[in-house]
Each structure stands twice: as structure tokens, then as C-alpha cells.
Amino acid sequence: NFTRQSLSIVTSAKMDRKQQQTDQLFAQIYQQFDSDENTQEIQFLNAAFDFLNRRSSFLAKPSSSMQVLQMVHGHVDGAKKQELQNQSLNEDKTEKRTSGITAATQKSLPEAEAKAVDNEQPDTSAAQTSATPMDVDKDQGKEKQTEKETETKKSADKEDKDEEDEEEEAGDAPPGNGGTTDKYVWTQSLEEVEMAVEIDANLRAKHLNIQITKKRLFVAVKGKESTPIIDGALKAAVNVEESTWSLDKEHGKTTKTLTINLVK
């Protein structure tokens, strides 16, 4: 047990040192770009992809687009969760400073009244002896406002839950801006639409009849054109000359993947 713990500590220390070295290198590169609004981050990411393009052909592979989208999607989700956690911590600190008044109730009050509540030091005995009819009316108004906000929040939560249930029934959507149908999965960027179609593993490229026209896509097995795999109009015109398709078989899969790239 002691040996395992020692190994774990040494491994963790090595990873921390490696991460620190990487962070130092990235920080030096990051500082070389302009710091106007959010363009510095975009310039940094663009430089990373440009470097990768010059050093390898990874991004040219048919499956790379999906892999990169999945990776970006994972980092975006992680950033959103971290932001929500930070907001939650900030709200907790704010509620403690405002003598128990909730963030939602404070938002509903006029600015001057909210500040007065923040600065007020609670004195139970004074409140009981000096309360006036006007004070009672204000308290009742606040209670009604709080009840109304609670009902609105419950209604919004119910709508969100219904939407989540519908999404679960429809199945998981692919990462990025895309969708899933019973015949294919598609994603898209500003430049292209990528479609992934699972077909019989015994089929080869010569067995397929694929026609990409400016506003229509047709995919079928030769000799079975009367029952095509895909036959439909495109929502927008595509660049026929630059649009391509490829057929690959990944290790461990019982089907082949037909990847169609439609360039906008």
C-alpha cells in the first residue's frame, strides 16, 4: 500500500510539473496575440490548428471533423459547468451579505429599497414595537411577490423537465450543430455539412451510386435505385466540385461508414 501511494504521489507530481511547463509555453504564445475583446482566444486557437495542419494531415482524415467537434463540445460543457459553479458560489456569498434576503427577491425590489434592506441590521424587539400599518402592507406585498416568483420558477422548471424528457425520447444528439435520423448522423460548420451513413460491411465503393447535385443528394446501392438509402432535396445549394465522399471501416464495427462532405 505504501509503495502504491508513493507511486501515485510521484506520478501526480510529474503531471503537475509537465502541466506547469506546458502552461508556461502556452502563456508565452498567448501573449503574442492582440488582446481586443475575445479575438485573442480565437487567434490562439487558429494558430494551434494552423500549426497542426503544417505538421500533419490529421484534419484531412474523414473522421477528424467529428472527433474535433466532440472534443470542443466536451470542453464547452466543462466551461459551462464551471461558470455555473462560480455563479452559485457568488450568489451564496451575496445572500449572506444581504441578511437573509434571496437574490431573486432582491432583484424584484426597487434599487433604493434593496439597498436599505442590505444595510438594515435586524432588531426583532424594535420591529415588533414600532411596526406601522404601512410597514405591514409592505411586508405583505413582499410576501406576495415572493410567492409569485416561486410559482413562476416551478412552472419554468416543469417546462425544462418536459423538454429534457422529449430530448431523451428522441435520443442523444451528436456534438456540434447537427442531428440524428434513422438513416444517418450529420453535423455542420460554417463551411460544410458532414453526413455519416452506416451501410453493409460487404459493400464497396464500386457498389454505390452516389449523386451530389447543387440542391439534391441521392445515395443507393447499384441495382437498387428504386429503394435508395437517401434521396432528397438539400435546404441550400452546395459546391458540387468540392463536395466529396469516402467509405471506411473502423476496427471493431460490423458496418462500414459512408462519410459525405457537402461544401457550402
Short mmCIF file of N, CA, C and O in Angstrom, two decimals, residues 178-232:
data_model
loop_
_atom_site.label_atom_id
_atom_site.label_comp_id
_atom_site.label_asym_id
_atom_site.label_seq_id
_atom_site.Cartn_x
_atom_site.Cartn_y
_atom_site.Cartn_z
N GLY A 178 -25.87 19.81 -35.30
CA GLY A 178 -26.26 18.72 -36.18
C GLY A 178 -27.49 18.00 -35.71
O GLY A 178 -28.28 18.55 -34.94
N GLY A 179 -27.66 16.73 -36.14
CA GLY A 179 -28.83 15.97 -35.75
C GLY A 179 -28.68 14.51 -36.13
O GLY A 179 -27.70 14.09 -36.75
N THR A 180 -29.68 13.71 -35.74
CA THR A 180 -29.67 12.27 -36.00
C THR A 180 -30.99 11.86 -36.63
O THR A 180 -32.04 12.29 -36.18
N THR A 181 -30.93 11.06 -37.69
CA THR A 181 -32.13 10.50 -38.30
C THR A 181 -32.01 8.98 -38.25
O THR A 181 -31.03 8.43 -37.75
N ASP A 182 -33.03 8.28 -38.77
CA ASP A 182 -32.98 6.82 -38.76
C ASP A 182 -31.99 6.26 -39.78
O ASP A 182 -31.68 5.07 -39.75
N LYS A 183 -31.46 7.11 -40.66
CA LYS A 183 -30.54 6.64 -41.70
C LYS A 183 -29.13 7.20 -41.59
O LYS A 183 -28.18 6.60 -42.08
N TYR A 184 -28.96 8.37 -40.96
CA TYR A 184 -27.63 8.97 -40.89
C TYR A 184 -27.53 9.95 -39.72
O TYR A 184 -28.53 10.38 -39.15
N VAL A 185 -26.28 10.31 -39.42
CA VAL A 185 -25.96 11.34 -38.42
C VAL A 185 -25.26 12.47 -39.15
O VAL A 185 -24.42 12.22 -40.02
N TRP A 186 -25.62 13.73 -38.85
CA TRP A 186 -24.99 14.85 -39.56
C TRP A 186 -24.57 15.95 -38.60
O TRP A 186 -25.17 16.14 -37.55
N THR A 187 -23.49 16.61 -38.96
CA THR A 187 -23.02 17.80 -38.25
C THR A 187 -22.67 18.85 -39.30
O THR A 187 -22.48 18.52 -40.47
N GLN A 188 -22.57 20.09 -38.86
CA GLN A 188 -22.22 21.13 -39.82
C GLN A 188 -21.42 22.24 -39.17
O GLN A 188 -21.49 22.47 -37.98
N SER A 189 -20.62 22.90 -39.99
CA SER A 189 -19.87 24.09 -39.60
C SER A 189 -20.26 25.20 -40.56
O SER A 189 -21.17 25.03 -41.38
N LEU A 190 -19.56 26.31 -40.50
CA LEU A 190 -19.86 27.41 -41.42
C LEU A 190 -19.49 27.05 -42.85
O LEU A 190 -20.05 27.60 -43.80
N GLU A 191 -18.54 26.10 -43.01
CA GLU A 191 -18.05 25.77 -44.35
C GLU A 191 -18.69 24.54 -44.98
O GLU A 191 -18.80 24.46 -46.20
N GLU A 192 -19.09 23.53 -44.15
CA GLU A 192 -19.55 22.29 -44.74
C GLU A 192 -20.54 21.55 -43.85
O GLU A 192 -20.67 21.85 -42.67
N VAL A 193 -21.21 20.56 -44.46
CA VAL A 193 -22.09 19.63 -43.75
C VAL A 193 -21.47 18.25 -43.90
O VAL A 193 -21.11 17.84 -45.00
N GLU A 194 -21.32 17.53 -42.78
CA GLU A 194 -20.76 16.18 -42.84
C GLU A 194 -21.83 15.17 -42.43
O GLU A 194 -22.45 15.31 -41.38
N MET A 195 -22.06 14.16 -43.28
CA MET A 195 -23.05 13.12 -43.02
C MET A 195 -22.34 11.78 -42.87
O MET A 195 -21.44 11.45 -43.65
N ALA A 196 -22.74 11.00 -41.86
CA ALA A 196 -22.18 9.67 -41.63
C ALA A 196 -23.30 8.65 -41.76
O ALA A 196 -24.27 8.68 -41.00
N VAL A 197 -23.18 7.75 -42.76
CA VAL A 197 -24.21 6.74 -43.04
C VAL A 197 -23.61 5.36 -42.82
O VAL A 197 -22.58 5.02 -43.40
N GLU A 198 -24.26 4.54 -41.97
CA GLU A 198 -23.79 3.18 -41.72
C GLU A 198 -24.41 2.24 -42.77
O GLU A 198 -25.63 2.20 -42.91
N ILE A 199 -23.56 1.51 -43.50
CA ILE A 199 -24.06 0.60 -44.54
C ILE A 199 -23.46 -0.79 -44.35
O ILE A 199 -22.56 -0.99 -43.52
N ASP A 200 -23.91 -1.75 -45.15
CA ASP A 200 -23.44 -3.14 -45.08
C ASP A 200 -21.92 -3.21 -45.27
O ASP A 200 -21.37 -2.59 -46.18
N ALA A 201 -21.26 -3.98 -44.41
CA ALA A 201 -19.80 -4.07 -44.45
C ALA A 201 -19.30 -4.75 -45.71
O ALA A 201 -18.12 -4.60 -46.08
N ASN A 202 -20.16 -5.50 -46.41
CA ASN A 202 -19.73 -6.19 -47.63
C ASN A 202 -19.70 -5.28 -48.86
O ASN A 202 -19.16 -5.64 -49.90
N LEU A 203 -20.32 -4.10 -48.74
CA LEU A 203 -20.37 -3.18 -49.88
C LEU A 203 -19.04 -2.46 -50.07
O LEU A 203 -18.34 -2.15 -49.10
N ARG A 204 -18.70 -2.22 -51.34
CA ARG A 204 -17.51 -1.44 -51.67
C ARG A 204 -17.94 -0.18 -52.40
O ARG A 204 -19.10 -0.03 -52.78
N ALA A 205 -16.98 0.71 -52.62
CA ALA A 205 -17.29 1.98 -53.28
C ALA A 205 -17.90 1.76 -54.66
O ALA A 205 -18.81 2.49 -55.08
N LYS A 206 -17.43 0.73 -55.37
CA LYS A 206 -17.93 0.48 -56.73
C LYS A 206 -19.38 -0.01 -56.73
O LYS A 206 -20.05 -0.01 -57.77
N HIS A 207 -19.87 -0.43 -55.57
CA HIS A 207 -21.26 -0.90 -55.47
C HIS A 207 -22.25 0.24 -55.24
O HIS A 207 -23.46 0.00 -55.24
N LEU A 208 -21.77 1.45 -55.02
CA LEU A 208 -22.63 2.56 -54.64
C LEU A 208 -22.89 3.52 -55.80
O LEU A 208 -22.01 3.77 -56.63
N ASN A 209 -24.10 4.04 -55.82
CA ASN A 209 -24.48 5.08 -56.78
C ASN A 209 -24.77 6.34 -55.98
O ASN A 209 -25.81 6.46 -55.34
N ILE A 210 -23.80 7.27 -55.99
CA ILE A 210 -23.92 8.50 -55.20
C ILE A 210 -23.90 9.69 -56.15
O ILE A 210 -22.96 9.87 -56.92
N GLN A 211 -24.95 10.49 -56.09
CA GLN A 211 -25.08 11.66 -56.96
C GLN A 211 -25.26 12.91 -56.09
O GLN A 211 -26.25 13.03 -55.36
N ILE A 212 -24.29 13.80 -56.17
CA ILE A 212 -24.36 15.08 -55.45
C ILE A 212 -24.57 16.19 -56.47
O ILE A 212 -23.70 16.46 -57.29
N THR A 213 -25.74 16.78 -56.44
CA THR A 213 -26.01 17.92 -57.32
C THR A 213 -26.15 19.17 -56.47
O THR A 213 -26.06 19.12 -55.24
N LYS A 214 -26.36 20.28 -57.12
CA LYS A 214 -26.35 21.56 -56.42
C LYS A 214 -27.37 21.62 -55.29
O LYS A 214 -27.09 22.17 -54.22
N LYS A 215 -28.57 21.02 -55.50
CA LYS A 215 -29.61 21.11 -54.49
C LYS A 215 -30.26 19.77 -54.17
O LYS A 215 -31.37 19.72 -53.63
N ARG A 216 -29.54 18.66 -54.47
CA ARG A 216 -30.13 17.34 -54.21
C ARG A 216 -29.03 16.31 -53.94
O ARG A 216 -27.93 16.40 -54.48
N LEU A 217 -29.37 15.32 -53.08
CA LEU A 217 -28.44 14.24 -52.76
C LEU A 217 -29.15 12.90 -52.97
O LEU A 217 -30.26 12.69 -52.49
N PHE A 218 -28.46 12.00 -53.69
CA PHE A 218 -29.01 10.67 -53.95
C PHE A 218 -27.95 9.62 -53.62
O PHE A 218 -26.82 9.69 -54.09
N VAL A 219 -28.32 8.66 -52.75
CA VAL A 219 -27.41 7.58 -52.36
C VAL A 219 -28.17 6.27 -52.44
O VAL A 219 -29.24 6.11 -51.83
N ALA A 220 -27.62 5.30 -53.20
CA ALA A 220 -28.27 4.00 -53.34
C ALA A 220 -27.24 2.94 -53.69
O ALA A 220 -26.13 3.25 -54.13
N VAL A 221 -27.63 1.69 -53.46
CA VAL A 221 -26.81 0.57 -53.93
C VAL A 221 -27.15 0.32 -55.39
O VAL A 221 -28.33 0.34 -55.77
N LYS A 222 -26.12 0.14 -56.21
CA LYS A 222 -26.37 -0.06 -57.64
C LYS A 222 -27.28 -1.28 -57.85
O LYS A 222 -27.08 -2.34 -57.25
N GLY A 223 -28.27 -1.09 -58.71
CA GLY A 223 -29.25 -2.14 -58.94
C GLY A 223 -30.45 -2.04 -58.03
O GLY A 223 -31.46 -2.72 -58.24
N LYS A 224 -30.34 -1.19 -56.99
CA LYS A 224 -31.46 -1.00 -56.06
C LYS A 224 -31.84 0.48 -55.97
O LYS A 224 -32.20 0.99 -54.91
N GLU A 225 -31.73 1.18 -57.10
CA GLU A 225 -32.03 2.62 -57.12
C GLU A 225 -33.48 2.93 -56.79
O GLU A 225 -33.82 4.05 -56.40
N SER A 226 -34.36 1.94 -56.96
CA SER A 226 -35.78 2.17 -56.65
C SER A 226 -36.02 2.27 -55.15
O SER A 226 -37.04 2.81 -54.71
N THR A 227 -35.09 1.77 -54.34
CA THR A 227 -35.18 1.90 -52.88
C THR A 227 -33.89 2.52 -52.36
O THR A 227 -33.06 1.85 -51.75
N PRO A 228 -33.69 3.82 -52.63
CA PRO A 228 -32.43 4.48 -52.25
C PRO A 228 -32.26 4.60 -50.74
O PRO A 228 -33.24 4.60 -49.99
N ILE A 229 -31.02 4.71 -50.32
CA ILE A 229 -30.72 4.96 -48.90
C ILE A 229 -31.07 6.40 -48.55
O ILE A 229 -31.68 6.68 -47.53
N ILE A 230 -30.69 7.32 -49.43
CA ILE A 230 -31.02 8.75 -49.26
C ILE A 230 -31.43 9.30 -50.61
O ILE A 230 -30.76 9.06 -51.62
N ASP A 231 -32.51 10.03 -50.63
CA ASP A 231 -32.96 10.71 -51.85
C ASP A 231 -33.80 11.91 -51.45
O ASP A 231 -34.95 11.77 -51.05
N GLY A 232 -33.20 13.10 -51.49
CA GLY A 232 -33.94 14.26 -51.04
C GLY A 232 -33.30 15.57 -51.46
O GLY A 232 -32.12 15.62 -51.86
#
